[in-house]
């Protein structure tokens, strides 16, 4: 150390310190932040990017260096996610000035990649300023906002390794890019109308209709006229119509083959969202956050004037989102009212993101295309979230969240790839203390989605330099993800039971290790006993589980047909409830009388009727019995509508028998019988639906109490798609807490199958630790 005399006359030490910052620190303005912080404190040195994150060396007065290290974390850029700051003492060099040095390549990559981020307030002000050179430019961005993950081809995050590489910066943009005092210093996607991407409007055949100057106005005019537009966004195409136009919304449904599943609605601001739905503080924060997910919120009855009935048919909630690109802001401003913004695909296919593919696949849906020439490297769907009791809960984790990792403890002994579930697929690559849960892939039921799955894995492996040695997969032998895992060479395969993965994901989400009582309620999961599980009580930790209880198994007549036709599950539950025969005047039986006896016979004889303990199928049975619906058009539809029918003011519930001899068994048919008797007595369906929910919740609590007495466990983890039901979950959590349990639920990853890959990964890691320890 060298002495230094400051102007006060006090002699102080000059020190030089090497600083390493790990986390999401590239592409978020971290280097210019460090530059500004250091120069403001009178420090010399350097800062740069490398494969680990950001490195720096600072030299100067010891007190100033200490202050630098404190402010480095306290005042970090808004998009930064700092995981760790480490320092090492160096010998002072006498350097003067502070510089940003070139990015340094390396062999092992540990730097993180930022998620795509909504347009910031500064850029929006410039977008609306006629005096600004980027006035109404649809691709305005800076270090605090704009595309990130969707344009990155490789790391380090530099322009040459993004899809912006083909756009050479003009003199003015280059000056901003190289000026450490500018907001666009080293903003890799920086551009302007003179040098950046441009819009175009084409018809469905790709014939040019309008160039950059008039494309937005022309597109807005078409939307107001009731046309369907395909609009290229950050991670793919949206299909857009006027949300208040019933004819346009109906046409979109017919062309997209999406009969009932709700569309998302994009509104210009929070004030517009308040007109359509009930928003609490948490929901408003989610809507306006830089991540900008679709937020599920209770709709106002008066919202019908701005939102057509076919946008969210029969649904008491709306999925709202705010604009997250400059193009969205400009388009909404021109349209002047809310718009539907749904995934650009035919139902069950991946979202279109390449222009040629979009023009081919969406030509039969969209009347015109609003597109641009900035390529999307990775397709990414919108995320979905909701506010529950003041907490932000993820329903679909994708744009705005991926590929930022989740921190997991303890570390993974070896790198892991987890292949996820068949439905709502995500994959997970894990290394050290980081678990990279992928963006939403979709249902692995066709070649297009499988191709997106395999391409996504390869991209993540390259970006984060993870070469998996352990590969986790579902136990179901016919899942495409399981077959993908089996085809990999030179890896250790780890099969993970579906519901164990659910509970392990909940543990990881809460940084817990277990053991716990795990309640895993969903539609289907492959059981090691050859039956279809889905209403499970487990004693589980990360490495192992024991099935200690379940909903009473019943036949599933017709297999998958029973999922599409919930009345079939009503038939078998009623048969179990009424051993002397089901009343012929029961409404659900009358509606399906032509097939009722054949289905009942199929179930009795066990022909194409596998046993299932599924909670999802129990809710289906109740929905059909109460008259909600006998058939569905999308997964979970009957249960969703049953929840919405239920009267939340009703506190009573139906009793269900809970057997504690051996395997704890909840008799679901008791709930169905009580509901049928109530309906026969003239009780209103909303009351019956509420009593069914409360009965299920009470049965869960009773089963957990029996298991606590047996296993001496006081923590319960809830997971599985059925717990997306807020009415059920609230009742279960409240009941368990009254009974003295600590309750773990999801927040960082979905409780549905979108969280399975994380669960598989941590199970594989835990088993690896056991085998190596």
XYZ file of C-alpha atoms in Angstrom:
773
model
C 0.000 0.000 0.000
C 1.130 3.525 -0.720
C 0.454 6.667 1.339
C -1.561 9.439 -0.227
C -2.082 12.983 0.990
C -5.528 14.307 0.335
C -6.285 18.011 0.248
C -7.236 17.865 3.971
C -3.639 17.184 4.792
C -4.488 13.777 6.205
C -2.343 10.926 4.970
C -4.375 7.912 3.796
C -3.589 4.650 2.121
C -3.888 3.990 -1.595
C -5.188 0.523 -2.316
C -6.044 -1.455 -5.435
C -8.758 -4.086 -5.267
C -9.876 -6.653 -7.792
C -13.660 -7.055 -7.806
C -15.688 -9.893 -9.256
C -19.476 -9.515 -9.617
C -21.563 -12.582 -10.462
C -25.233 -12.777 -11.370
C -27.318 -11.079 -14.046
C -24.825 -8.292 -14.669
C -24.345 -8.295 -18.437
C -26.657 -6.373 -20.722
C -28.127 -4.393 -17.819
C -25.856 -1.336 -17.811
C -23.522 -2.666 -15.129
C -20.220 -1.601 -16.704
C -21.308 2.015 -17.227
C -22.727 2.001 -13.705
C -19.354 0.848 -12.336
C -17.591 3.442 -14.488
C -19.795 6.245 -13.192
C -19.562 5.093 -9.575
C -15.772 4.792 -9.667
C -15.136 8.115 -11.394
C -17.576 9.846 -9.043
C -15.508 8.604 -6.088
C -12.256 9.627 -7.723
C -11.053 6.088 -8.271
C -8.870 4.791 -11.079
C -9.072 1.362 -12.646
C -10.994 -0.691 -15.170
C -14.146 -2.731 -15.694
C -15.133 -5.353 -18.253
C -17.226 -8.399 -19.078
C -16.004 -11.960 -19.195
C -17.517 -15.417 -19.064
C -18.040 -15.173 -15.295
C -19.835 -11.837 -15.223
C -18.237 -8.434 -14.554
C -14.673 -7.924 -13.392
C -13.161 -4.665 -12.166
C -10.093 -3.220 -10.556
C -10.375 -0.050 -8.508
C -7.490 2.002 -7.131
C -7.492 4.965 -4.822
C -8.114 6.085 -1.297
C -8.961 3.127 0.924
C -12.057 4.853 2.292
C -13.316 5.592 -1.223
C -12.704 1.989 -2.286
C -14.689 0.802 0.727
C -17.559 3.121 -0.175
C -17.408 1.875 -3.766
C -17.899 -1.713 -2.600
C -20.918 -0.771 -0.475
C -22.593 1.291 -3.214
C -21.831 -1.368 -5.822
C -24.601 -3.496 -4.353
C -26.856 -0.754 -2.984
C -27.114 1.295 -6.175
C -26.859 -1.410 -8.835
C -28.880 -0.911 -12.054
C -32.551 -1.887 -11.772
C -32.224 -4.912 -14.062
C -29.149 -6.330 -12.317
C -29.491 -9.435 -10.132
C -26.315 -9.671 -8.049
C -25.562 -13.121 -6.680
C -22.107 -12.555 -5.261
C -19.385 -9.914 -4.993
C -15.859 -11.113 -4.226
C -12.707 -9.044 -3.787
C -8.959 -9.614 -3.825
C -6.247 -7.173 -2.780
C -3.730 -6.083 -5.427
C -0.646 -3.892 -5.452
C -1.365 -0.286 -6.532
C -0.066 0.591 -10.001
C -0.430 4.356 -9.963
C -2.969 4.200 -12.787
C -4.914 7.355 -13.533
C -8.420 7.384 -14.992
C -11.041 4.681 -15.184
C -11.660 2.728 -18.378
C -14.007 0.098 -19.744
C -12.033 -2.678 -21.364
C -13.040 -5.131 -24.075
C -14.917 -8.289 -23.189
C -12.675 -11.240 -22.493
C -13.451 -14.710 -23.862
C -12.775 -17.817 -21.849
C -13.373 -21.533 -21.820
C -15.910 -22.102 -19.059
C -18.865 -19.712 -19.166
C -20.548 -18.728 -15.936
C -22.000 -15.332 -16.843
C -25.762 -14.997 -16.752
C -28.065 -13.644 -19.427
C -30.730 -11.063 -18.682
C -34.372 -11.661 -19.521
C -36.129 -9.380 -21.998
C -37.362 -6.231 -20.297
C -40.258 -3.832 -20.823
C -39.591 -0.379 -22.271
C -38.380 1.968 -19.522
C -39.853 5.360 -18.616
C -36.916 7.291 -20.141
C -37.344 5.591 -23.516
C -41.108 6.134 -23.415
C -40.550 9.866 -22.873
C -38.269 9.973 -25.896
C -40.736 7.890 -27.910
C -43.394 10.544 -27.312
C -41.141 13.599 -27.838
C -41.433 15.111 -31.348
C -38.045 16.769 -30.852
C -36.267 13.501 -30.161
C -34.551 11.704 -33.038
C -36.200 8.448 -31.943
C -39.696 9.935 -31.876
C -42.196 7.131 -32.528
C -39.395 4.703 -33.361
C -40.716 1.207 -32.536
C -37.306 -0.220 -31.558
C -36.098 2.389 -29.079
C -34.155 0.866 -26.154
C -31.317 1.544 -23.734
C -29.242 -0.268 -21.116
C -32.289 -0.372 -18.836
C -34.768 -1.977 -21.226
C -35.413 -3.844 -24.436
C -34.594 -7.218 -25.970
C -32.007 -9.449 -24.305
C -32.480 -13.224 -24.191
C -34.537 -13.419 -27.378
C -31.771 -11.859 -29.505
C -28.680 -13.452 -27.926
C -26.905 -16.056 -30.015
C -23.925 -16.529 -27.671
C -22.065 -14.951 -24.750
C -20.437 -12.660 -23.742
C -23.376 -10.345 -24.399
C -21.970 -8.145 -27.160
C -23.692 -6.844 -30.266
C -21.715 -9.115 -32.574
C -23.237 -12.134 -30.823
C -26.849 -10.941 -31.100
C -29.323 -10.687 -33.952
C -28.533 -6.941 -34.016
C -25.122 -7.729 -35.516
C -26.327 -7.012 -39.062
C -27.356 -3.450 -38.167
C -24.279 -1.218 -38.249
C -24.617 1.729 -35.887
C -24.863 5.194 -37.381
C -22.495 7.925 -36.172
C -24.917 9.268 -33.580
C -25.791 5.845 -32.142
C -22.111 4.909 -32.059
C -21.330 8.096 -30.136
C -23.963 7.211 -27.520
C -22.749 3.623 -27.380
C -19.171 4.701 -26.629
C -19.981 7.518 -24.185
C -19.737 6.275 -20.577
C -21.976 9.129 -19.450
C -24.782 8.184 -21.861
C -27.763 5.993 -20.966
C -27.041 3.903 -24.049
C -23.410 3.270 -23.241
C -22.747 -0.307 -24.406
C -26.472 -0.931 -24.940
C -26.056 -3.743 -27.446
C -29.420 -3.311 -29.275
C -29.022 0.485 -29.564
C -30.365 1.823 -32.858
C -32.453 4.567 -34.432
C -34.523 5.061 -37.606
C -31.348 5.738 -39.572
C -29.572 2.490 -38.738
C -31.903 0.044 -37.018
C -34.711 -2.379 -37.773
C -37.767 -1.212 -39.700
C -41.447 -2.142 -39.739
C -43.481 -3.356 -42.671
C -47.129 -4.293 -43.136
C -47.954 -7.121 -45.531
C -51.039 -9.058 -46.447
C -51.412 -12.762 -45.707
C -49.544 -13.614 -48.911
C -46.591 -11.451 -47.901
C -47.413 -8.680 -50.372
C -46.147 -5.312 -49.125
C -48.904 -2.954 -47.959
C -47.027 -0.248 -46.056
C -43.497 0.734 -45.062
C -42.141 2.058 -41.740
C -43.813 5.465 -41.938
C -47.384 4.232 -42.234
C -47.321 0.613 -41.046
C -48.596 1.217 -37.503
C -51.418 3.551 -38.539
C -52.506 1.174 -41.288
C -52.354 -1.819 -38.944
C -54.409 0.010 -36.321
C -57.017 0.916 -38.919
C -57.324 -2.759 -39.874
C -57.728 -3.777 -36.218
C -60.442 -1.167 -35.676
C -62.160 -2.494 -38.800
C -62.379 -5.984 -37.259
C -59.462 -7.651 -39.024
C -57.065 -10.172 -37.475
C -53.419 -9.096 -37.442
C -50.248 -11.054 -36.743
C -47.834 -8.747 -34.925
C -44.171 -9.626 -34.406
C -43.077 -8.950 -30.831
C -40.073 -9.791 -28.655
C -40.282 -13.574 -28.505
C -42.660 -14.354 -31.328
C -45.874 -13.336 -33.017
C -49.108 -12.272 -31.369
C -52.481 -12.589 -33.033
C -54.303 -9.316 -32.423
C -57.916 -8.148 -32.723
C -60.028 -5.393 -31.203
C -60.936 -6.816 -27.773
C -64.374 -5.214 -27.934
C -65.297 -6.623 -31.329
C -67.273 -9.841 -30.877
C -67.177 -10.734 -34.585
C -63.406 -10.298 -34.775
C -62.804 -12.268 -31.569
C -65.104 -15.047 -32.782
C -63.304 -15.172 -36.127
C -59.961 -15.478 -34.365
C -61.283 -18.341 -32.239
C -62.584 -20.194 -35.270
C -59.405 -19.744 -37.305
C -57.082 -20.568 -34.413
C -59.200 -23.615 -33.394
C -59.369 -22.327 -29.831
C -62.961 -22.810 -28.781
C -63.151 -21.564 -25.193
C -59.727 -20.930 -23.650
C -59.493 -17.235 -22.696
C -57.483 -14.752 -24.734
C -55.110 -12.283 -23.080
C -56.056 -8.610 -23.321
C -53.450 -5.861 -23.658
C -54.358 -2.456 -22.218
C -52.334 0.765 -22.440
C -51.878 1.470 -18.729
C -52.925 0.696 -15.165
C -55.882 3.088 -15.393
C -57.294 1.110 -18.301
C -56.704 -2.150 -16.424
C -58.647 -0.803 -13.432
C -61.654 -0.180 -15.658
C -61.737 -3.842 -16.634
C -60.767 -5.677 -13.463
C -60.305 -5.602 -9.714
C -56.658 -4.889 -8.976
C -54.926 -5.011 -5.637
C -51.510 -3.475 -5.014
C -49.684 -6.711 -5.844
C -51.536 -7.169 -9.134
C -50.766 -3.591 -10.140
C -47.105 -4.090 -9.302
C -47.004 -7.237 -11.427
C -48.713 -5.537 -14.366
C -46.358 -2.563 -14.341
C -43.165 -4.489 -13.533
C -40.282 -4.694 -15.967
C -41.122 -8.389 -16.456
C -44.662 -7.547 -17.720
C -46.427 -10.918 -17.387
C -50.047 -11.548 -18.214
C -51.791 -11.135 -14.855
C -54.967 -13.078 -14.040
C -57.393 -10.758 -12.245
C -61.123 -10.768 -11.366
C -63.045 -8.925 -14.063
C -65.549 -6.155 -13.455
C -69.105 -6.876 -14.534
C -69.003 -3.567 -16.415
C -65.990 -4.711 -18.459
C -68.323 -6.173 -21.085
C -68.448 -2.919 -22.988
C -64.704 -3.010 -23.718
C -64.201 -6.781 -23.813
C -66.352 -8.944 -26.085
C -67.978 -12.074 -24.577
C -65.938 -14.456 -26.719
C -62.621 -13.071 -25.416
C -62.982 -14.991 -22.145
C -66.260 -16.943 -22.442
C -67.844 -17.910 -19.143
C -64.785 -16.734 -17.233
C -64.918 -14.456 -14.208
C -61.263 -13.484 -14.669
C -59.313 -11.688 -17.367
C -55.687 -12.121 -18.321
C -54.424 -8.555 -18.656
C -51.016 -7.303 -19.709
C -49.488 -3.915 -20.362
C -47.396 -3.041 -23.438
C -43.794 -4.147 -23.105
C -42.281 -3.009 -26.416
C -42.340 0.420 -28.089
C -44.293 -1.163 -30.935
C -47.024 -2.234 -28.504
C -47.235 1.282 -27.059
C -47.526 2.864 -30.482
C -50.045 0.328 -31.770
C -52.310 0.638 -28.717
C -52.123 4.412 -28.972
C -53.346 4.230 -32.562
C -56.080 1.652 -31.928
C -57.379 3.600 -28.948
C -58.886 0.658 -27.074
C -57.876 -2.712 -25.572
C -56.688 -5.422 -27.926
C -56.557 -9.191 -27.750
C -52.906 -10.314 -27.844
C -52.769 -14.105 -27.971
C -49.978 -16.456 -29.022
C -49.327 -16.560 -32.754
C -50.029 -20.207 -33.424
C -52.683 -22.744 -34.170
C -53.749 -24.327 -30.878
C -51.249 -26.894 -29.527
C -48.423 -25.693 -31.799
C -45.412 -23.610 -30.689
C -45.603 -19.847 -31.149
C -44.352 -18.679 -34.577
C -41.227 -16.529 -34.368
C -39.468 -16.761 -37.731
C -40.989 -14.585 -40.431
C -41.203 -17.205 -43.174
C -42.697 -19.750 -40.782
C -45.193 -17.190 -39.478
C -46.315 -16.253 -42.978
C -46.854 -19.946 -43.718
C -48.493 -21.104 -40.484
C -50.539 -18.009 -39.713
C -51.681 -17.176 -43.251
C -54.986 -18.924 -42.654
C -55.559 -16.999 -39.421
C -54.238 -13.466 -39.927
C -55.516 -11.016 -42.530
C -52.250 -9.050 -42.400
C -48.799 -9.118 -40.806
C -47.057 -6.288 -38.942
C -43.475 -7.466 -38.950
C -39.900 -6.197 -38.816
C -36.403 -7.252 -39.809
C -34.832 -7.792 -36.372
C -34.575 -11.561 -36.068
C -35.756 -13.421 -32.974
C -33.219 -16.057 -31.981
C -35.292 -17.802 -29.288
C -39.081 -18.095 -29.257
C -40.485 -17.098 -25.878
C -44.154 -16.950 -24.883
C -45.614 -14.394 -22.499
C -45.395 -15.274 -18.814
C -48.534 -15.601 -16.699
C -48.841 -14.666 -13.030
C -51.423 -13.819 -10.411
C -51.543 -12.062 -7.051
C -52.532 -14.283 -4.124
C -52.724 -12.838 -0.631
C -50.168 -10.155 -1.403
C -47.766 -12.629 -3.036
C -46.710 -12.810 -6.660
C -47.305 -16.353 -7.929
C -46.063 -17.630 -11.285
C -48.462 -19.653 -13.428
C -46.280 -19.769 -16.567
C -42.631 -18.746 -16.315
C -41.322 -17.470 -19.631
C -40.669 -13.991 -21.111
C -39.322 -11.544 -18.540
C -38.178 -14.349 -16.213
C -36.245 -16.863 -18.316
C -33.360 -17.537 -18.563
C -32.513 -16.059 -15.158
C -31.614 -18.936 -12.828
C -33.031 -19.960 -9.487
C -30.553 -20.289 -6.645
C -30.657 -23.788 -5.160
C -28.968 -25.149 -2.051
C -26.958 -27.244 -1.611
C -24.940 -27.242 -4.844
C -25.388 -29.872 -7.525
C -22.447 -32.338 -7.358
C -22.525 -32.812 -11.137
C -24.248 -30.890 -13.959
C -27.855 -32.007 -14.469
C -30.363 -31.843 -17.299
C -33.981 -32.390 -16.275
C -36.312 -33.058 -19.189
C -39.570 -32.011 -17.531
C -43.118 -33.198 -18.051
C -45.160 -33.977 -21.124
C -47.620 -31.094 -20.648
C -46.639 -27.461 -20.006
C -43.082 -28.604 -20.564
C -40.011 -26.783 -19.381
C -36.552 -28.248 -19.110
C -33.938 -27.381 -16.494
C -30.158 -27.288 -16.700
C -28.409 -27.112 -13.344
C -24.849 -26.565 -12.251
C -23.340 -25.477 -8.963
C -25.982 -23.490 -7.090
C -27.914 -22.438 -10.198
C -30.951 -24.061 -11.774
C -31.820 -22.652 -15.190
C -35.500 -23.447 -15.660
C -36.303 -22.832 -19.302
C -38.947 -20.667 -20.837
C -42.330 -22.329 -21.470
C -41.994 -24.935 -24.220
C -45.579 -26.256 -24.334
C -47.124 -29.697 -24.636
C -44.694 -32.266 -26.032
C -47.249 -33.914 -28.267
C -46.030 -33.044 -31.776
C -42.845 -32.744 -33.807
C -42.821 -28.927 -33.789
C -42.835 -28.684 -29.987
C -40.270 -31.464 -29.671
C -38.004 -29.516 -32.050
C -38.416 -26.391 -29.866
C -37.567 -28.505 -26.809
C -34.366 -29.960 -28.289
C -33.241 -26.614 -29.767
C -33.860 -24.902 -26.438
C -31.734 -27.415 -24.555
C -28.844 -26.977 -26.973
C -29.046 -23.163 -26.710
C -29.026 -23.207 -22.912
C -26.157 -25.700 -22.863
C -24.132 -23.382 -25.066
C -25.028 -20.129 -23.301
C -24.307 -21.410 -19.815
C -21.591 -23.920 -20.694
C -23.364 -26.829 -19.033
C -22.507 -30.332 -20.210
C -24.888 -32.561 -18.263
C -23.560 -35.726 -16.716
C -26.854 -36.661 -15.066
C -30.166 -36.577 -16.945
C -33.459 -36.722 -15.045
C -36.728 -37.739 -16.688
C -40.279 -38.800 -15.905
C -41.012 -42.459 -15.260
C -43.589 -42.634 -18.061
C -41.868 -44.647 -20.794
C -43.897 -43.153 -23.653
C -43.321 -39.462 -22.951
C -41.284 -37.779 -25.682
C -39.105 -36.188 -23.002
C -38.349 -39.637 -21.554
C -37.453 -40.969 -24.993
C -35.218 -37.937 -25.590
C -33.359 -38.702 -22.357
C -32.999 -42.385 -23.226
C -31.373 -41.493 -26.565
C -28.593 -39.446 -24.948
C -25.204 -41.112 -24.777
C -22.614 -40.946 -22.028
C -24.936 -39.729 -19.266
C -26.395 -41.225 -16.116
C -30.192 -41.469 -16.319
C -32.332 -40.806 -13.249
C -36.054 -41.576 -13.393
C -38.115 -39.330 -11.123
C -41.726 -40.069 -10.213
C -44.019 -37.248 -11.346
C -45.527 -36.351 -7.972
C -42.226 -36.608 -6.142
C -40.937 -34.053 -8.660
C -43.896 -31.794 -7.824
C -43.110 -31.864 -4.099
C -39.366 -31.482 -4.670
C -40.053 -28.420 -6.830
C -42.082 -26.914 -3.988
C -39.239 -27.633 -1.560
C -36.701 -25.976 -3.878
C -39.052 -23.045 -4.436
C -39.030 -22.495 -0.660
C -35.334 -23.307 -0.109
C -36.356 -26.282 2.053
C -34.949 -29.791 2.168
C -37.676 -31.819 3.873
C -38.858 -34.270 4.908
C -42.414 -32.974 4.600
C -45.897 -34.257 4.056
C -46.343 -33.588 0.363
C -49.809 -33.177 -1.116
C -49.591 -33.492 -4.906
C -52.934 -32.974 -6.643
C -53.080 -32.895 -10.432
C -54.605 -34.590 -13.451
C -52.347 -37.509 -14.267
C -48.952 -38.887 -13.365
C -47.397 -42.281 -13.977
C -47.540 -44.412 -10.828
C -44.901 -47.084 -10.138
C -47.778 -49.486 -9.351
C -49.072 -49.173 -12.920
C -52.047 -46.972 -12.042
C -52.580 -43.299 -12.842
C -51.718 -41.197 -9.821
C -52.942 -37.667 -9.206
C -54.289 -37.310 -5.657
C -51.211 -38.160 -3.623
C -50.009 -37.814 -0.058
C -46.262 -38.398 0.184
C -43.615 -38.284 2.856
C -40.786 -36.794 0.869
C -37.464 -35.042 0.922
C -35.303 -34.150 -2.048
C -33.869 -37.631 -2.573
C -36.698 -40.027 -1.771
C -40.403 -40.392 -1.181
C -42.952 -42.794 0.196
C -46.571 -42.862 -0.901
C -48.496 -42.744 2.373
C -51.961 -41.805 1.142
C -54.142 -41.012 -1.854
C -57.638 -40.317 -3.057
C -59.521 -43.579 -3.393
C -58.770 -44.949 -6.876
C -61.659 -45.317 -9.333
C -61.759 -46.536 -12.942
C -61.119 -44.042 -15.706
C -63.463 -45.373 -18.429
C -62.073 -44.850 -21.900
C -58.693 -43.677 -20.641
C -57.974 -40.292 -22.230
C -61.623 -40.031 -23.298
C -62.513 -39.564 -19.629
C -60.329 -36.446 -19.576
C -62.137 -34.959 -22.568
C -65.564 -36.028 -21.249
C -65.836 -35.336 -17.501
C -69.291 -36.919 -17.329
C -67.548 -40.311 -17.547
C -65.815 -39.584 -14.235
C -69.164 -38.527 -12.760
C -70.546 -41.903 -13.797
C -67.848 -43.922 -12.012
C -67.848 -41.782 -8.856
C -71.642 -41.994 -8.678
C -71.456 -45.765 -9.138
C -69.017 -45.944 -6.226
C -71.236 -43.653 -4.127
C -74.526 -45.445 -4.809
C -73.824 -49.165 -4.688
C -77.521 -49.875 -5.181
C -77.582 -48.035 -8.491
C -77.475 -44.452 -9.736
C -80.815 -42.642 -9.943
C -82.032 -42.531 -13.540
C -83.471 -39.033 -13.196
C -80.084 -37.521 -12.302
C -79.480 -34.659 -14.751
C -75.967 -35.701 -15.735
C -77.234 -39.211 -16.508
C -80.144 -37.922 -18.591
C -77.828 -35.710 -20.633
C -75.615 -38.697 -21.458
C -78.118 -41.555 -21.368
C -77.128 -42.980 -24.755
C -73.624 -43.886 -23.541
C -74.107 -44.044 -19.758
C -74.691 -47.782 -19.367
C -71.879 -48.713 -21.747
C -69.404 -46.483 -19.910
C -70.543 -47.807 -16.527
C -70.100 -51.373 -17.793
C -66.636 -50.569 -19.141
C -65.673 -49.288 -15.697
C -67.104 -52.313 -13.843
C -65.347 -54.790 -16.118
C -62.049 -52.883 -16.128
C -61.929 -52.755 -19.920
C -59.913 -49.733 -21.082
C -60.535 -48.276 -17.656
C -57.252 -47.837 -15.777
C -57.482 -47.022 -12.084
C -56.774 -43.429 -11.117
C -56.456 -41.501 -7.871
C -56.521 -38.218 -9.763
C -57.776 -35.114 -7.950
C -58.264 -33.457 -11.328
C -60.667 -36.205 -12.382
C -62.558 -35.867 -9.084
C -63.100 -32.164 -9.819
C -64.190 -33.108 -13.344
C -66.770 -35.484 -11.887
C -68.145 -32.774 -9.623
C -68.291 -30.279 -12.489
C -70.303 -32.654 -14.680
C -72.601 -33.642 -11.809
C -73.379 -30.004 -10.945
C -74.021 -29.189 -14.600
C -70.962 -27.063 -15.344
C -69.999 -29.078 -18.431
C -69.887 -32.635 -19.683
C -67.062 -32.147 -22.204
C -64.033 -29.858 -22.291
C -62.139 -27.987 -24.988
C -58.925 -27.332 -23.062
C -57.090 -28.871 -20.124
C -58.663 -28.158 -16.751
C -61.672 -26.318 -18.210
C -64.320 -28.098 -16.134
C -62.447 -27.567 -12.867
C -61.755 -23.914 -13.679
C -65.423 -23.251 -14.356
C -66.451 -25.192 -11.238
C -64.231 -22.935 -9.120
C -65.769 -19.850 -10.711
C -69.287 -21.132 -10.104
C -68.655 -21.701 -6.387
C -70.066 -19.148 -3.930
C -67.087 -17.959 -1.844
C -69.423 -16.871 0.976
C -70.353 -20.503 1.716
C -68.272 -21.921 4.567
C -69.875 -25.355 5.003
C -68.485 -28.446 3.312
C -69.335 -32.056 2.588
C -67.829 -34.823 4.714
C -65.517 -37.387 3.183
C -64.379 -40.588 4.799
C -60.640 -40.807 5.534
C -59.366 -44.319 6.130
C -56.204 -44.527 8.229
C -55.633 -48.271 8.118
C -52.407 -48.700 6.157
C -52.406 -46.287 3.239
C -54.413 -43.195 4.229
C -57.312 -43.074 1.778
C -59.745 -40.221 1.116
C -63.095 -41.382 -0.232
C -63.884 -38.921 -3.006
C -67.154 -40.640 -3.837
C -68.507 -39.447 -0.460
C -68.169 -35.885 -1.716
C -69.922 -36.756 -4.981
C -72.786 -38.466 -3.162
C -73.266 -35.495 -0.827
C -73.289 -33.129 -3.805
C -75.823 -35.284 -5.663
C -78.090 -35.433 -2.604
C -77.830 -31.660 -2.170
C -78.769 -31.057 -5.798
C -81.714 -33.422 -5.478
C -82.872 -31.401 -2.455
C -82.902 -28.248 -4.600
C -79.720 -26.624 -3.309
C -78.338 -23.997 -5.685
C -75.345 -25.132 -7.818
C -73.043 -22.295 -6.556
C -73.612 -23.534 -3.004
C -73.015 -27.153 -3.995
C -69.794 -26.201 -5.817
C -68.543 -24.314 -2.740
C -69.406 -27.165 -0.371
C -67.539 -29.587 -2.636
C -64.414 -27.383 -2.533
C -64.620 -27.026 1.228
C -65.130 -30.765 1.607
C -61.986 -31.534 -0.402
C -60.030 -29.039 1.699
C -61.277 -30.545 4.967
C -60.357 -34.032 3.763
C -56.818 -32.876 2.918
C -56.420 -31.420 6.395
C -57.777 -34.582 8.035
C -55.408 -36.785 6.014
C -52.423 -34.587 6.904
C -53.352 -34.719 10.592
C -53.420 -38.502 10.460
C -50.038 -38.539 8.740
C -48.548 -36.090 11.249
C -49.500 -38.443 14.066
C -47.923 -41.341 12.211
C -44.732 -39.693 10.885
C -44.161 -36.814 13.307
C -44.003 -34.201 10.543
C -45.400 -30.685 10.900
C -44.675 -29.183 7.470
C -46.929 -29.679 4.434
C -45.895 -28.868 0.840
C -48.685 -28.306 -1.707
C -48.021 -28.827 -5.400
C -49.682 -29.907 -8.627
C -51.925 -28.107 -11.074
C -55.078 -28.554 -8.980
C -53.595 -26.055 -6.519
C -53.946 -23.348 -9.148
C -57.529 -23.356 -7.829
C -57.457 -20.362 -5.468
C -60.641 -21.309 -3.636
C -59.314 -24.771 -2.843
C -55.793 -23.637 -2.006
C -56.965 -20.863 0.306
C -59.207 -23.288 2.179
C -56.485 -25.957 2.439
C -53.820 -23.506 3.619
C -56.145 -21.930 6.171
C -57.252 -25.332 7.481
C -53.700 -26.640 7.761
C -52.495 -23.524 9.530
C -55.374 -23.718 12.005
C -54.289 -27.306 12.659
C -50.773 -26.088 13.485
C -48.961 -26.976 10.242
C -46.391 -24.892 8.431
C -47.473 -24.779 4.777
C -45.199 -24.454 1.732
C -46.647 -23.282 -1.594
C -45.137 -22.181 -4.886
C -44.157 -18.665 -5.956
C -40.999 -18.738 -8.112
C -42.011 -21.636 -10.362
C -45.507 -22.863 -11.261
C -47.256 -25.462 -9.128
C -48.380 -27.045 -12.415
C -46.208 -29.179 -14.679
C -44.145 -26.130 -15.645
C -42.297 -26.642 -12.345
C -41.663 -30.371 -12.796
C -38.233 -29.895 -14.417
C -36.927 -28.056 -11.349
C -38.211 -30.859 -9.144
C -36.585 -33.506 -11.310
C -33.293 -31.601 -11.241
C -33.112 -31.235 -7.449
C -34.108 -34.896 -6.949
C -31.303 -35.973 -9.286
C -28.872 -33.677 -7.459
C -29.923 -34.999 -4.052
C -29.562 -38.622 -5.141
C -26.168 -37.775 -6.596
C -25.082 -36.381 -3.224
C -26.328 -39.494 -1.437
C -24.540 -41.865 -3.797
C -21.278 -39.913 -3.679
C -21.412 -39.302 0.085
